[in-house]
Amino acid sequence: MDTPRQHLAELLRGGRNTSGLSLRAAAERLTNKMGDSYSYSALASYESGKSLPSPGVVMELVKLYDMPEKDCRLAEALRGAIPNNTRGAA
């Protein structure tokens, strides 16, 4: 059974793939939008479930990937269901 963390990772990976963006292109656009530096390896870590993006990053990614409204709400709910202190745990 998928955990919320795994489901969020799959949702973000699917959204990026559907958008046609590479990890590097997505990281560059996220960096430009958020003002902080994001590497492609950070996005890969989010997409694998190894690390957890902040709620703000989740919402910027779903906007960047132009994900459907239902997926935006799901991503927000999934992120909210994951405690911040669950570093790499699945």
Tab-separated table of N, CA, C and O in Angstrom:
chain	number	residue	atom	x	y	z
A	1	MET	N	0.843	-1.186	0.000
A	1	MET	CA	0.000	0.000	0.000
A	1	MET	C	0.889	1.251	0.000
A	1	MET	O	1.855	1.314	0.738
A	2	ASP	N	0.531	2.202	-0.815
A	2	ASP	CA	1.291	3.442	-0.882
A	2	ASP	C	1.055	4.294	0.358
A	2	ASP	O	-0.068	4.423	0.834
A	3	THR	N	2.131	4.875	0.856
A	3	THR	CA	2.017	5.835	1.948
A	3	THR	C	1.730	7.199	1.334
A	3	THR	O	1.919	7.408	0.133
A	4	PRO	N	1.277	8.171	2.139
A	4	PRO	CA	1.090	9.518	1.594
A	4	PRO	C	2.364	10.065	0.952
A	4	PRO	O	2.322	10.724	-0.082
A	5	ARG	N	3.524	9.769	1.564
A	5	ARG	CA	4.802	10.244	1.015
A	5	ARG	C	5.031	9.657	-0.377
A	5	ARG	O	5.406	10.360	-1.304
A	6	GLN	N	4.811	8.356	-0.540
A	6	GLN	CA	4.997	7.700	-1.837
A	6	GLN	C	4.008	8.227	-2.876
A	6	GLN	O	4.372	8.459	-4.024
A	7	HIS	N	2.782	8.410	-2.437
A	7	HIS	CA	1.765	8.913	-3.360
A	7	HIS	C	2.108	10.329	-3.825
A	7	HIS	O	1.969	10.652	-5.007
A	8	LEU	N	2.555	11.169	-2.911
A	8	LEU	CA	2.962	12.522	-3.283
A	8	LEU	C	4.126	12.480	-4.258
A	8	LEU	O	4.140	13.201	-5.265
A	9	ALA	N	5.119	11.622	-3.994
A	9	ALA	CA	6.277	11.498	-4.887
A	9	ALA	C	5.832	11.097	-6.293
A	9	ALA	O	6.268	11.685	-7.287
A	10	GLU	N	4.951	10.116	-6.381
A	10	GLU	CA	4.448	9.663	-7.683
A	10	GLU	C	3.660	10.758	-8.394
A	10	GLU	O	3.768	10.927	-9.609
A	11	LEU	N	2.868	11.500	-7.630
A	11	LEU	CA	2.078	12.586	-8.208
A	11	LEU	C	2.995	13.673	-8.782
A	11	LEU	O	2.771	14.149	-9.902
A	12	LEU	N	4.034	14.040	-8.048
A	12	LEU	CA	4.966	15.064	-8.525
A	12	LEU	C	5.745	14.580	-9.749
A	12	LEU	O	5.908	15.315	-10.727
A	13	ARG	N	6.199	13.338	-9.717
A	13	ARG	CA	6.937	12.773	-10.850
A	13	ARG	C	6.047	12.711	-12.098
A	13	ARG	O	6.452	13.099	-13.185
A	14	GLY	N	4.821	12.258	-11.918
A	14	GLY	CA	3.888	12.186	-13.036
A	14	GLY	C	3.563	13.560	-13.600
A	14	GLY	O	3.474	13.736	-14.817
A	15	GLY	N	3.400	14.533	-12.722
A	15	GLY	CA	3.110	15.890	-13.175
A	15	GLY	C	4.245	16.474	-13.989
A	15	GLY	O	4.033	17.092	-15.025
A	16	ARG	N	5.470	16.242	-13.513
A	16	ARG	CA	6.621	16.753	-14.261
A	16	ARG	C	6.746	16.053	-15.600
A	16	ARG	O	6.962	16.696	-16.632
A	17	ASN	N	6.593	14.756	-15.607
A	17	ASN	CA	6.697	14.014	-16.866
A	17	ASN	C	5.634	14.464	-17.866
A	17	ASN	O	5.926	14.643	-19.045
A	18	THR	N	4.418	14.667	-17.393
A	18	THR	CA	3.336	15.126	-18.259
A	18	THR	C	3.612	16.525	-18.799
A	18	THR	O	3.289	16.829	-19.942
A	19	SER	N	4.262	17.351	-17.979
A	19	SER	CA	4.569	18.721	-18.409
A	19	SER	C	5.666	18.757	-19.465
A	19	SER	O	5.838	19.760	-20.153
A	20	GLY	N	6.437	17.667	-19.562
A	20	GLY	CA	7.529	17.612	-20.530
A	20	GLY	C	8.821	18.250	-20.049
A	20	GLY	O	9.780	18.358	-20.813
A	21	LEU	N	8.865	18.653	-18.790
A	21	LEU	CA	10.069	19.291	-18.250
A	21	LEU	C	11.059	18.243	-17.755
A	21	LEU	O	10.669	17.243	-17.148
A	22	SER	N	12.322	18.491	-17.979
A	22	SER	CA	13.360	17.662	-17.377
A	22	SER	C	13.509	18.087	-15.921
A	22	SER	O	13.015	19.146	-15.506
A	23	LEU	N	14.199	17.278	-15.134
A	23	LEU	CA	14.475	17.667	-13.749
A	23	LEU	C	15.244	18.979	-13.687
A	23	LEU	O	14.945	19.849	-12.869
A	24	ARG	N	16.235	19.130	-14.569
A	24	ARG	CA	17.036	20.366	-14.568
A	24	ARG	C	16.188	21.589	-14.922
A	24	ARG	O	16.309	22.633	-14.271
A	25	ALA	N	15.346	21.465	-15.938
A	25	ALA	CA	14.499	22.592	-16.346
A	25	ALA	C	13.507	22.941	-15.240
A	25	ALA	O	13.273	24.125	-14.955
A	26	ALA	N	12.926	21.930	-14.611
A	26	ALA	CA	11.978	22.179	-13.529
A	26	ALA	C	12.675	22.853	-12.349
A	26	ALA	O	12.135	23.794	-11.757
A	27	ALA	N	13.878	22.390	-12.013
A	27	ALA	CA	14.625	22.990	-10.905
A	27	ALA	C	14.966	24.448	-11.205
A	27	ALA	O	14.861	25.314	-10.325
A	28	GLU	N	15.355	24.728	-12.427
A	28	GLU	CA	15.681	26.105	-12.808
A	28	GLU	C	14.452	27.003	-12.709
A	28	GLU	O	14.527	28.110	-12.167
A	29	ARG	N	13.325	26.524	-13.196
A	29	ARG	CA	12.095	27.335	-13.121
A	29	ARG	C	11.636	27.526	-11.684
A	29	ARG	O	11.174	28.605	-11.316
A	30	LEU	N	11.757	26.477	-10.873
A	30	LEU	CA	11.375	26.596	-9.468
A	30	LEU	C	12.282	27.594	-8.754
A	30	LEU	O	11.812	28.419	-7.973
A	31	THR	N	13.573	27.549	-9.045
A	31	THR	CA	14.527	28.497	-8.460
A	31	THR	C	14.147	29.926	-8.840
A	31	THR	O	14.118	30.815	-7.981
A	32	ASN	N	13.828	30.143	-10.104
A	32	ASN	CA	13.448	31.484	-10.556
A	32	ASN	C	12.162	31.954	-9.886
A	32	ASN	O	12.031	33.129	-9.547
A	33	LYS	N	11.225	31.060	-9.677
A	33	LYS	CA	9.934	31.415	-9.093
A	33	LYS	C	10.025	31.639	-7.587
A	33	LYS	O	9.451	32.580	-7.055
A	34	MET	N	10.760	30.765	-6.901
A	34	MET	CA	10.788	30.799	-5.438
A	34	MET	C	11.870	31.724	-4.878
A	34	MET	O	11.800	32.112	-3.724
A	35	GLY	N	12.907	32.002	-5.660
A	35	GLY	CA	13.980	32.851	-5.172
A	35	GLY	C	15.060	32.101	-4.419
A	35	GLY	O	16.121	32.639	-4.159
A	36	ASP	N	14.796	30.861	-4.033
A	36	ASP	CA	15.803	30.007	-3.404
A	36	ASP	C	16.379	29.107	-4.474
A	36	ASP	O	15.785	28.904	-5.521
A	37	SER	N	17.513	28.518	-4.201
A	37	SER	CA	18.156	27.633	-5.164
A	37	SER	C	17.670	26.198	-4.979
A	37	SER	O	17.744	25.648	-3.881
A	38	TYR	N	17.170	25.608	-6.058
A	38	TYR	CA	16.729	24.210	-6.055
A	38	TYR	C	17.514	23.468	-7.121
A	38	TYR	O	17.564	23.889	-8.268
A	39	SER	N	18.100	22.339	-6.750
A	39	SER	CA	18.870	21.534	-7.693
A	39	SER	C	17.975	20.448	-8.281
A	39	SER	O	16.947	20.092	-7.711
A	40	TYR	N	18.418	19.929	-9.426
A	40	TYR	CA	17.661	18.822	-10.011
A	40	TYR	C	17.701	17.622	-9.078
A	40	TYR	O	16.746	16.831	-9.009
A	41	SER	N	18.782	17.466	-8.308
A	41	SER	CA	18.852	16.328	-7.390
A	41	SER	C	17.851	16.479	-6.239
A	41	SER	O	17.330	15.479	-5.731
A	42	ALA	N	17.549	17.719	-5.843
A	42	ALA	CA	16.520	17.933	-4.819
A	42	ALA	C	15.162	17.497	-5.350
A	42	ALA	O	14.398	16.815	-4.658
A	43	LEU	N	14.864	17.870	-6.605
A	43	LEU	CA	13.586	17.454	-7.191
A	43	LEU	C	13.532	15.935	-7.342
A	43	LEU	O	12.484	15.325	-7.104
A	44	ALA	N	14.638	15.328	-7.734
A	44	ALA	CA	14.681	13.867	-7.857
A	44	ALA	C	14.419	13.219	-6.495
A	44	ALA	O	13.733	12.189	-6.404
A	45	SER	N	14.935	13.823	-5.449
A	45	SER	CA	14.728	13.305	-4.106
A	45	SER	C	13.260	13.425	-3.690
A	45	SER	O	12.719	12.521	-3.053
A	46	TYR	N	12.603	14.525	-4.067
A	46	TYR	CA	11.166	14.671	-3.806
A	46	TYR	C	10.392	13.600	-4.568
A	46	TYR	O	9.458	13.002	-4.043
A	47	GLU	N	10.772	13.383	-5.828
A	47	GLU	CA	10.045	12.444	-6.689
A	47	GLU	C	10.274	10.989	-6.300
A	47	GLU	O	9.487	10.122	-6.676
A	48	SER	N	11.320	10.716	-5.578
A	48	SER	CA	11.578	9.344	-5.131
A	48	SER	C	11.032	9.111	-3.724
A	48	SER	O	11.006	7.980	-3.253
A	49	GLY	N	10.634	10.182	-3.055
A	49	GLY	CA	10.137	10.077	-1.691
A	49	GLY	C	11.234	10.077	-0.645
A	49	GLY	O	10.962	9.902	0.532
A	50	LYS	N	12.478	10.312	-1.072
A	50	LYS	CA	13.597	10.323	-0.122
A	50	LYS	C	13.586	11.559	0.757
A	50	LYS	O	14.052	11.531	1.888
A	51	SER	N	13.117	12.668	0.209
A	51	SER	CA	12.968	13.873	1.018
A	51	SER	C	11.611	14.482	0.737
A	51	SER	O	10.939	14.135	-0.231
A	52	LEU	N	11.235	15.388	1.585
A	52	LEU	CA	9.892	15.945	1.569
A	52	LEU	C	9.928	17.444	1.269
A	52	LEU	O	10.552	18.200	2.008
A	53	PRO	N	9.266	17.871	0.193
A	53	PRO	CA	9.233	19.307	-0.084
A	53	PRO	C	8.305	20.017	0.898
A	53	PRO	O	7.373	19.407	1.430
A	54	SER	N	8.569	21.283	1.113
A	54	SER	CA	7.681	22.074	1.962
A	54	SER	C	6.334	22.224	1.265
A	54	SER	O	6.229	22.059	0.039
A	55	PRO	N	5.281	22.570	2.016
A	55	PRO	CA	3.985	22.783	1.378
A	55	PRO	C	4.041	23.846	0.279
A	55	PRO	O	3.405	23.706	-0.769
A	56	GLY	N	4.831	24.902	0.484
A	56	GLY	CA	4.954	25.949	-0.530
A	56	GLY	C	5.592	25.441	-1.804
A	56	GLY	O	5.177	25.808	-2.912
A	57	VAL	N	6.601	24.599	-1.669
A	57	VAL	CA	7.261	24.021	-2.843
A	57	VAL	C	6.303	23.089	-3.570
A	57	VAL	O	6.224	23.104	-4.796
A	58	VAL	N	5.541	22.295	-2.821
A	58	VAL	CA	4.559	21.415	-3.459
A	58	VAL	C	3.607	22.229	-4.326
A	58	VAL	O	3.356	21.896	-5.490
A	59	MET	N	3.084	23.306	-3.776
A	59	MET	CA	2.114	24.097	-4.526
A	59	MET	C	2.751	24.783	-5.736
A	59	MET	O	2.137	24.880	-6.796
A	60	GLU	N	3.986	25.231	-5.614
A	60	GLU	CA	4.662	25.828	-6.769
A	60	GLU	C	4.926	24.789	-7.850
A	60	GLU	O	4.817	25.088	-9.041
A	61	LEU	N	5.267	23.572	-7.448
A	61	LEU	CA	5.504	22.521	-8.437
A	61	LEU	C	4.226	22.155	-9.186
A	61	LEU	O	4.251	22.004	-10.405
A	62	VAL	N	3.108	22.028	-8.476
A	62	VAL	CA	1.878	21.670	-9.188
A	62	VAL	C	1.447	22.791	-10.130
A	62	VAL	O	0.916	22.518	-11.209
A	63	LYS	N	1.718	24.042	-9.768
A	63	LYS	CA	1.450	25.159	-10.681
A	63	LYS	C	2.392	25.117	-11.877
A	63	LYS	O	1.970	25.288	-13.020
A	64	LEU	N	3.673	24.895	-11.595
A	64	LEU	CA	4.681	24.833	-12.649
A	64	LEU	C	4.361	23.738	-13.657
A	64	LEU	O	4.515	23.908	-14.864
A	65	TYR	N	3.888	22.599	-13.158
A	65	TYR	CA	3.572	21.472	-14.023
A	65	TYR	C	2.182	21.581	-14.648
A	65	TYR	O	1.783	20.729	-15.419
A	66	ASP	N	1.443	22.641	-14.277
A	66	ASP	CA	0.098	22.877	-14.806
A	66	ASP	C	-0.786	21.643	-14.600
A	66	ASP	O	-1.462	21.173	-15.506
A	67	MET	N	-0.739	21.140	-13.373
A	67	MET	CA	-1.502	19.949	-13.035
A	67	MET	C	-2.975	20.294	-12.865
A	67	MET	O	-3.314	21.411	-12.478
A	68	PRO	N	-3.856	19.355	-13.162
A	68	PRO	CA	-5.296	19.601	-12.999
A	68	PRO	C	-5.639	19.961	-11.556
A	68	PRO	O	-4.956	19.545	-10.618
A	69	GLU	N	-6.721	20.696	-11.377
A	69	GLU	CA	-7.155	21.152	-10.060
A	69	GLU	C	-7.281	19.995	-9.072
A	69	GLU	O	-6.860	20.113	-7.927
A	70	LYS	N	-7.814	18.868	-9.508
A	70	LYS	CA	-7.982	17.732	-8.591
A	70	LYS	C	-6.633	17.229	-8.087
A	70	LYS	O	-6.492	16.854	-6.927
A	71	ASP	N	-5.613	17.260	-8.944
A	71	ASP	CA	-4.280	16.841	-8.529
A	71	ASP	C	-3.650	17.862	-7.594
A	71	ASP	O	-2.911	17.492	-6.679
A	72	CYS	N	-3.948	19.125	-7.791
A	72	CYS	CA	-3.445	20.167	-6.893
A	72	CYS	C	-4.001	19.964	-5.490
A	72	CYS	O	-3.261	20.020	-4.508
A	73	ARG	N	-5.299	19.709	-5.407
A	73	ARG	CA	-5.924	19.482	-4.101
A	73	ARG	C	-5.378	18.216	-3.446
A	73	ARG	O	-5.152	18.182	-2.250
A	74	LEU	N	-5.178	17.167	-4.246
A	74	LEU	CA	-4.643	15.918	-3.717
A	74	LEU	C	-3.228	16.126	-3.193
A	74	LEU	O	-2.889	15.664	-2.099
A	75	ALA	N	-2.385	16.824	-3.950
A	75	ALA	CA	-1.010	17.080	-3.513
A	75	ALA	C	-0.993	17.853	-2.199
A	75	ALA	O	-0.228	17.537	-1.289
A	76	GLU	N	-1.853	18.844	-2.093
A	76	GLU	CA	-1.927	19.637	-0.873
A	76	GLU	C	-2.375	18.772	0.307
A	76	GLU	O	-1.817	18.853	1.400
A	77	ALA	N	-3.367	17.910	0.085
A	77	ALA	CA	-3.857	17.033	1.151
A	77	ALA	C	-2.795	16.019	1.555
A	77	ALA	O	-2.592	15.756	2.746
A	78	LEU	N	-2.110	15.449	0.579
A	78	LEU	CA	-1.064	14.476	0.887
A	78	LEU	C	0.053	15.107	1.697
A	78	LEU	O	0.539	14.544	2.668
A	79	ARG	N	0.490	16.295	1.279
A	79	ARG	CA	1.575	16.972	1.995
A	79	ARG	C	1.150	17.281	3.415
A	79	ARG	O	1.913	17.141	4.358
A	80	GLY	N	-0.092	17.665	3.588
A	80	GLY	CA	-0.601	17.956	4.918
A	80	GLY	C	-0.690	16.736	5.818
A	80	GLY	O	-0.664	16.847	7.041
A	81	ALA	N	-0.782	15.551	5.220
A	81	ALA	CA	-0.899	14.306	5.974
A	81	ALA	C	0.441	13.764	6.440
A	81	ALA	O	0.494	12.803	7.200
A	82	ILE	N	1.539	14.374	5.992
A	82	ILE	CA	2.873	13.870	6.319
A	82	ILE	C	3.510	14.784	7.368
A	82	ILE	O	3.729	15.959	7.097
A	83	PRO	N	3.812	14.238	8.533
A	83	PRO	CA	4.481	15.072	9.543
A	83	PRO	C	5.842	15.566	9.049
A	83	PRO	O	6.534	14.859	8.313
A	84	ASN	N	6.225	16.751	9.446
A	84	ASN	CA	7.494	17.336	9.022
A	84	ASN	C	8.706	16.590	9.563
A	84	ASN	O	9.781	16.697	8.995
A	85	ASN	N	8.555	15.836	10.621
A	85	ASN	CA	9.717	15.182	11.225
A	85	ASN	C	9.956	13.774	10.697
A	85	ASN	O	10.701	13.022	11.280
A	86	THR	N	9.372	13.407	9.560
A	86	THR	CA	9.574	12.074	8.996
A	86	THR	C	10.575	12.160	7.873
A	86	THR	O	10.272	11.917	6.722
A	87	ARG	N	11.792	12.478	8.185
A	87	ARG	CA	12.846	12.737	7.191
A	87	ARG	C	12.810	11.797	6.018
A	87	ARG	O	12.191	12.042	5.059
A	88	GLY	N	13.450	10.723	5.980
A	88	GLY	CA	13.444	9.838	4.826
A	88	GLY	C	12.528	8.663	4.997
A	88	GLY	O	12.448	7.805	4.149
A	89	ALA	N	11.816	8.599	6.096
A	89	ALA	CA	10.992	7.432	6.378
A	89	ALA	C	9.817	7.355	5.440
A	89	ALA	O	9.196	8.348	5.103
A	90	ALA	N	9.512	6.171	5.024
A	90	ALA	CA	8.346	5.960	4.155
A	90	ALA	C	7.188	5.486	4.991
A	90	ALA	O	7.276	5.103	6.095
